[in-house]
XYZ file of C-alpha atoms in Angstrom:
376
model
C 28.822 5.872 -16.507
C 27.961 9.622 -15.269
C 27.136 11.035 -11.847
C 24.207 10.009 -9.992
C 21.249 11.451 -11.247
C 19.428 13.474 -8.333
C 15.587 12.399 -7.533
C 13.629 13.659 -4.657
C 10.269 11.782 -3.191
C 8.055 14.008 -1.896
C 5.101 12.614 0.430
C 2.915 14.626 3.204
C 5.069 12.327 6.126
C 5.853 8.969 7.091
C 4.048 8.160 10.010
C 4.686 4.384 10.262
C 6.772 1.641 7.454
C 3.377 -0.401 8.511
C 1.077 1.147 4.985
C 0.708 0.082 2.176
C 2.623 3.339 0.507
C 5.003 3.857 3.038
C 6.315 0.507 2.713
C 6.540 0.855 -1.023
C 8.063 4.235 -0.999
C 10.765 3.058 1.304
C 11.474 -0.032 -0.071
C 12.426 2.154 -3.664
C 14.689 4.834 -1.616
C 16.362 1.214 -0.309
C 16.760 -0.028 -3.251
C 17.238 2.239 -6.155
C 20.949 1.790 -7.991
C 23.483 4.350 -6.500
C 25.686 3.462 -9.515
C 22.067 5.398 -11.624
C 20.353 7.575 -9.117
C 20.742 9.292 -5.829
C 17.391 9.694 -4.237
C 16.417 12.187 -1.412
C 13.162 12.230 0.287
C 11.173 15.363 1.427
C 8.486 15.061 3.658
C 6.214 17.838 4.318
C 5.625 17.213 7.881
C 7.694 14.895 10.303
C 6.759 12.090 12.228
C 7.748 10.202 15.711
C 8.226 6.619 13.778
C 10.582 9.363 11.545
C 12.303 11.199 14.541
C 12.582 6.951 15.814
C 14.178 5.661 12.914
C 17.034 5.474 10.529
C 16.075 6.221 6.747
C 18.218 5.040 3.749
C 18.615 8.791 2.227
C 19.144 12.739 3.183
C 15.215 13.657 4.600
C 14.294 17.206 4.321
C 11.284 18.335 6.346
C 9.419 21.560 5.326
C 7.175 21.976 8.622
C 3.940 21.819 6.863
C 0.702 22.993 8.542
C -1.956 22.925 6.489
C -2.973 25.086 3.232
C -4.739 27.279 5.134
C -1.631 27.947 7.704
C -0.345 31.658 8.332
C 2.952 29.543 7.510
C 2.293 27.856 3.782
C 4.271 30.882 1.903
C 7.390 29.665 3.983
C 6.379 26.388 3.174
C 5.920 26.810 -0.222
C 9.165 29.116 0.023
C 11.279 26.378 1.277
C 10.158 23.817 -1.046
C 11.139 26.188 -3.839
C 14.846 26.678 -2.594
C 14.927 22.883 -1.976
C 14.609 22.590 -5.811
C 16.463 25.190 -7.008
C 19.785 24.322 -4.199
C 19.158 20.562 -4.766
C 18.629 21.041 -8.899
C 16.810 17.525 -8.781
C 16.346 16.122 -12.014
C 13.143 14.687 -11.063
C 10.423 14.503 -8.254
C 7.864 12.690 -7.606
C 5.048 13.072 -5.341
C 2.978 10.608 -2.755
C -0.611 11.326 -1.492
C -2.938 14.471 -2.150
C -1.625 17.313 -0.542
C 2.051 17.107 -2.279
C 0.923 16.506 -5.132
C -0.731 20.298 -5.073
C 2.625 21.755 -3.337
C 4.913 20.152 -6.060
C 2.198 21.564 -8.930
C 2.290 24.905 -7.223
C 5.790 24.981 -6.680
C 7.153 24.701 -10.416
C 5.003 28.109 -11.290
C 7.670 30.631 -12.942
C 10.456 28.571 -11.279
C 13.811 28.332 -13.763
C 14.641 24.951 -14.297
C 12.130 23.382 -13.066
C 12.384 19.642 -12.267
C 10.291 17.393 -14.070
C 7.547 15.874 -12.011
C 5.776 12.364 -11.802
C 2.530 11.919 -9.844
C 1.600 8.465 -8.053
C -1.690 7.167 -7.714
C -2.087 3.553 -5.578
C -5.892 3.311 -4.758
C -9.247 4.398 -6.321
C -10.480 7.197 -4.017
C -9.899 5.740 -0.179
C -12.166 7.367 2.200
C -10.338 9.048 4.898
C -10.261 11.913 7.311
C -9.132 15.135 5.747
C -9.676 18.655 5.894
C -12.335 20.503 4.175
C -10.519 22.027 1.544
C -9.497 18.981 0.207
C -12.809 18.477 -1.793
C -11.462 21.535 -3.928
C -8.505 19.772 -4.842
C -10.849 17.235 -7.242
C -11.449 20.519 -9.533
C -7.885 21.815 -9.424
C -6.367 17.903 -10.156
C -6.797 18.511 -13.673
C -4.951 21.332 -13.365
C -2.211 20.510 -11.345
C -1.856 17.410 -13.807
C -1.001 19.560 -16.859
C 2.583 20.215 -14.891
C 3.392 16.541 -14.410
C 5.411 14.911 -17.164
C 3.524 11.281 -16.234
C 1.445 9.802 -13.869
C 2.408 5.949 -12.012
C -0.925 3.600 -10.995
C -0.269 0.601 -9.177
C -2.564 -1.364 -11.317
C -5.031 -1.195 -14.194
C -8.268 -0.368 -11.913
C -6.390 2.456 -10.265
C -5.328 4.098 -13.413
C -9.182 3.515 -15.312
C -10.415 5.827 -11.956
C -7.350 8.098 -12.399
C -8.003 8.266 -16.292
C -12.241 9.081 -15.503
C -11.812 11.389 -12.069
C -9.401 13.383 -13.103
C -9.792 13.928 -17.252
C -6.328 12.448 -18.083
C -4.705 11.250 -20.865
C -4.256 7.415 -20.887
C -1.258 7.211 -22.894
C -0.052 9.448 -19.155
C -0.625 6.975 -17.129
C 1.781 4.348 -16.705
C 1.177 1.071 -14.445
C 3.648 0.150 -12.101
C 2.692 -2.654 -9.916
C 3.794 -3.365 -6.175
C 6.910 -5.517 -5.694
C 6.995 -7.940 -3.060
C 9.488 -10.146 -1.515
C 9.658 -13.421 -1.206
C 9.932 -15.164 1.561
C 12.230 -17.237 3.637
C 12.353 -20.850 3.055
C 11.220 -21.274 6.925
C 10.531 -19.318 10.284
C 9.838 -20.391 13.324
C 6.089 -21.380 14.167
C 5.136 -17.955 16.160
C 2.662 -18.064 19.114
C -0.217 -18.553 19.018
C -0.001 -20.911 16.345
C 2.280 -22.803 17.896
C -0.319 -23.383 21.148
C -3.305 -24.687 18.313
C -1.422 -26.398 15.527
C -3.922 -28.749 15.355
C -6.351 -25.795 13.826
C -7.118 -24.269 10.370
C -5.282 -20.950 10.676
C -6.855 -18.283 9.040
C -5.358 -14.604 8.779
C -5.872 -10.940 7.956
C -3.402 -8.413 7.575
C -4.779 -4.975 7.576
C -4.777 -1.449 9.176
C -8.227 -1.578 11.739
C -10.477 1.344 10.011
C -13.860 0.670 8.929
C -12.631 0.353 4.819
C -10.923 -2.422 6.150
C -14.147 -4.642 7.114
C -12.447 -6.824 10.006
C -16.356 -7.298 11.102
C -17.655 -8.608 8.193
C -14.304 -11.342 8.485
C -15.817 -12.062 12.055
C -19.543 -12.126 11.010
C -18.049 -15.399 7.891
C -16.146 -16.814 11.017
C -19.457 -16.855 12.874
C -21.181 -18.405 10.113
C -18.604 -21.034 9.285
C -18.850 -22.382 13.489
C -16.200 -23.700 14.992
C -15.063 -26.694 13.689
C -16.381 -27.315 10.191
C -14.748 -30.102 8.483
C -13.973 -31.653 12.172
C -10.811 -28.997 12.634
C -11.113 -26.212 14.958
C -10.625 -22.706 12.993
C -9.137 -20.232 13.986
C -7.896 -16.206 12.541
C -5.269 -14.295 13.361
C -5.915 -10.402 12.534
C -2.226 -8.934 12.191
C -2.337 -4.559 12.672
C -3.314 -2.084 14.483
C -5.529 1.178 14.167
C -8.249 3.023 15.956
C -11.235 0.528 15.154
C -9.446 -1.868 17.824
C -11.830 -1.558 20.290
C -14.805 -2.125 18.247
C -13.688 -4.472 16.522
C -12.939 -6.646 20.047
C -16.281 -5.574 21.143
C -18.025 -7.459 17.322
C -15.821 -10.613 18.691
C -17.279 -10.757 21.835
C -20.632 -10.362 20.733
C -20.234 -12.939 18.424
C -18.413 -15.430 20.962
C -15.654 -15.631 19.189
C -13.119 -14.554 21.890
C -11.258 -18.268 21.780
C -11.019 -18.229 18.206
C -9.967 -14.810 17.170
C -6.509 -13.629 18.055
C -5.424 -9.952 17.831
C -1.866 -9.776 17.399
C -1.410 -5.749 16.661
C 1.022 -4.223 14.368
C 4.440 -6.408 13.571
C 7.400 -5.442 12.296
C 7.805 -8.577 9.678
C 4.536 -10.516 8.687
C 5.964 -13.009 6.977
C 6.840 -15.464 9.809
C 3.178 -15.834 11.069
C 2.366 -15.692 7.111
C 4.506 -19.070 6.702
C 2.213 -20.832 9.229
C -0.796 -19.757 7.630
C -3.298 -22.215 6.001
C -5.576 -19.318 4.698
C -5.370 -15.547 3.854
C -8.162 -13.107 3.562
C -9.280 -9.699 2.993
C -12.757 -8.351 3.130
C -12.180 -4.543 2.485
C -15.028 -2.194 0.978
C -12.103 -0.638 -1.391
C -8.170 -1.521 -2.454
C -5.658 -0.393 -4.346
C -3.382 -3.013 -5.421
C -3.275 -4.762 -1.727
C 0.488 -5.180 -0.311
C -1.366 -7.750 2.128
C -2.064 -10.324 -0.676
C 0.622 -9.463 -2.205
C 2.478 -10.659 0.467
C -0.069 -14.092 0.981
C 0.458 -14.342 -2.102
C 4.579 -14.406 -1.639
C 3.922 -17.084 1.379
C 2.123 -19.462 -1.127
C -1.499 -19.052 0.436
C -4.585 -19.217 -1.605
C -6.149 -16.386 -1.048
C -9.970 -14.907 -0.513
C -10.655 -11.050 -1.417
C -13.977 -9.089 -1.849
C -13.396 -8.206 -5.524
C -12.280 -4.187 -5.119
C -9.411 -2.709 -6.463
C -6.843 -4.593 -8.397
C -7.779 -7.989 -6.030
C -8.908 -9.448 -9.570
C -5.460 -8.706 -10.974
C -3.868 -10.759 -8.607
C -6.614 -13.273 -7.418
C -7.674 -15.631 -10.550
C -9.049 -18.519 -10.340
C -5.791 -21.077 -9.675
C -5.131 -19.184 -6.694
C -8.260 -18.257 -4.636
C -11.382 -16.781 -4.373
C -13.169 -12.946 -5.534
C -16.263 -12.748 -3.420
C -18.663 -9.508 -3.470
C -18.212 -6.489 -1.161
C -19.956 -6.578 2.119
C -21.314 -10.742 2.002
C -20.346 -12.128 4.914
C -22.315 -15.670 3.280
C -20.103 -15.046 0.098
C -17.095 -15.083 2.314
C -17.776 -17.528 4.393
C -18.659 -20.062 1.593
C -15.362 -19.515 -0.265
C -13.592 -19.865 3.138
C -15.169 -22.970 3.899
C -14.494 -24.682 0.359
C -10.698 -23.933 0.965
C -11.012 -25.497 4.713
C -13.180 -28.566 3.564
C -9.857 -29.428 0.857
C -6.460 -29.261 1.634
C -5.214 -30.567 -1.669
C -7.279 -27.316 -2.895
C -5.496 -24.785 -0.551
C -1.900 -26.751 -1.433
C -2.505 -26.308 -5.576
C -3.906 -22.877 -5.175
C -1.160 -21.343 -2.663
C 1.642 -22.876 -5.078
C -0.401 -20.232 -8.083
C 0.248 -18.270 -6.031
C 3.765 -18.061 -4.863
C 4.269 -18.392 -8.925
C 2.348 -15.464 -9.647
C 3.934 -13.408 -7.284
C 7.514 -14.523 -8.478
C 7.177 -14.177 -11.955
C 4.734 -10.850 -12.376
C 5.190 -8.621 -8.774
C 9.160 -9.105 -7.721
C 11.300 -6.237 -7.132
C 13.555 -6.944 -9.395
C 10.911 -6.478 -12.369
C 9.126 -3.186 -10.401
C 12.837 -1.555 -9.928
C 13.549 -2.121 -13.707
C 10.282 -0.280 -14.673
C 10.573 2.288 -11.836
C 14.502 3.426 -12.987
C 13.456 2.933 -16.417
C 10.376 5.949 -15.592
C 12.266 7.965 -13.812
C 15.125 8.133 -16.580
C 12.731 8.311 -19.060
C 11.059 11.311 -17.008
C 14.913 13.353 -16.786
C 15.342 13.327 -20.794
C 14.560 16.683 -22.561
């Protein structure tokens, strides 16, 4: 076996290890076979989280401040210097601005690396500078410089093909990987103090698109003790919507039934002791939260958005229309009422996570594509 192939992963930044893209990228950096690959991380700008946490590979920071910043030409030159000095075989980009930077930097560059680009959602809304609207027009041109695009699901691929005018044969579907949890975890609070309850869980960054308010409305529709047992909701995650959600909980009179835990380092000990997992988002790619719930052996009720229908089938949960609190309450209520149904659907979730979304399967496909992309 020859020397390992040097590959770079270019991303805007890593603000934490809680977001879906960041978690998947960090897992790839940790897991790539070091006998075959030498990964490095290039970030356009650093973050407090990056400064406080060790990363599993060499890291280069471009000190990017925006495409319209007077310093952008220096950022472009710094990145081009990295490409020539580090001699990467492949660069894979994540998130919008890194795609454009990689496409521009390769112009008239001798021995430019092969380029891969990742797509992980179906146009998730966000707060971006105004000039991001121009990216849509530039994407078909920039995409010609990329060897291939990696989508994490079939719906994301379809969206990318249509929106970016890409040949479908150039878009490779590689689903997210998921770890199967340990067999047992100690019961965390507040679940330990309410073990007679049916516990529903939602894992989400607290931002508008996740529609935690819809889940609160569904809980209010269900009432406090459907089927004779109290129902409690555990929300794992944090974000700018927290205060608004807390106000919504108070208006619904559910302060004693909803527990906002905040961001946690590891969700698995909580998932291991839930009864039902719920995702109420308006938009998603391939949801890591759903995958982790499946790996934990939970039945899932989710809005029918993004890749949810590729994860949740008739045997392991329910799909409901987005924005429909009544439908969400109805399907959660069916699971509350039937412990055997919860058990059967949870077992099906665990099997699907193990058979279709294990990290061993995902890594094989990622490493094969990197190797193929680097080949002349």
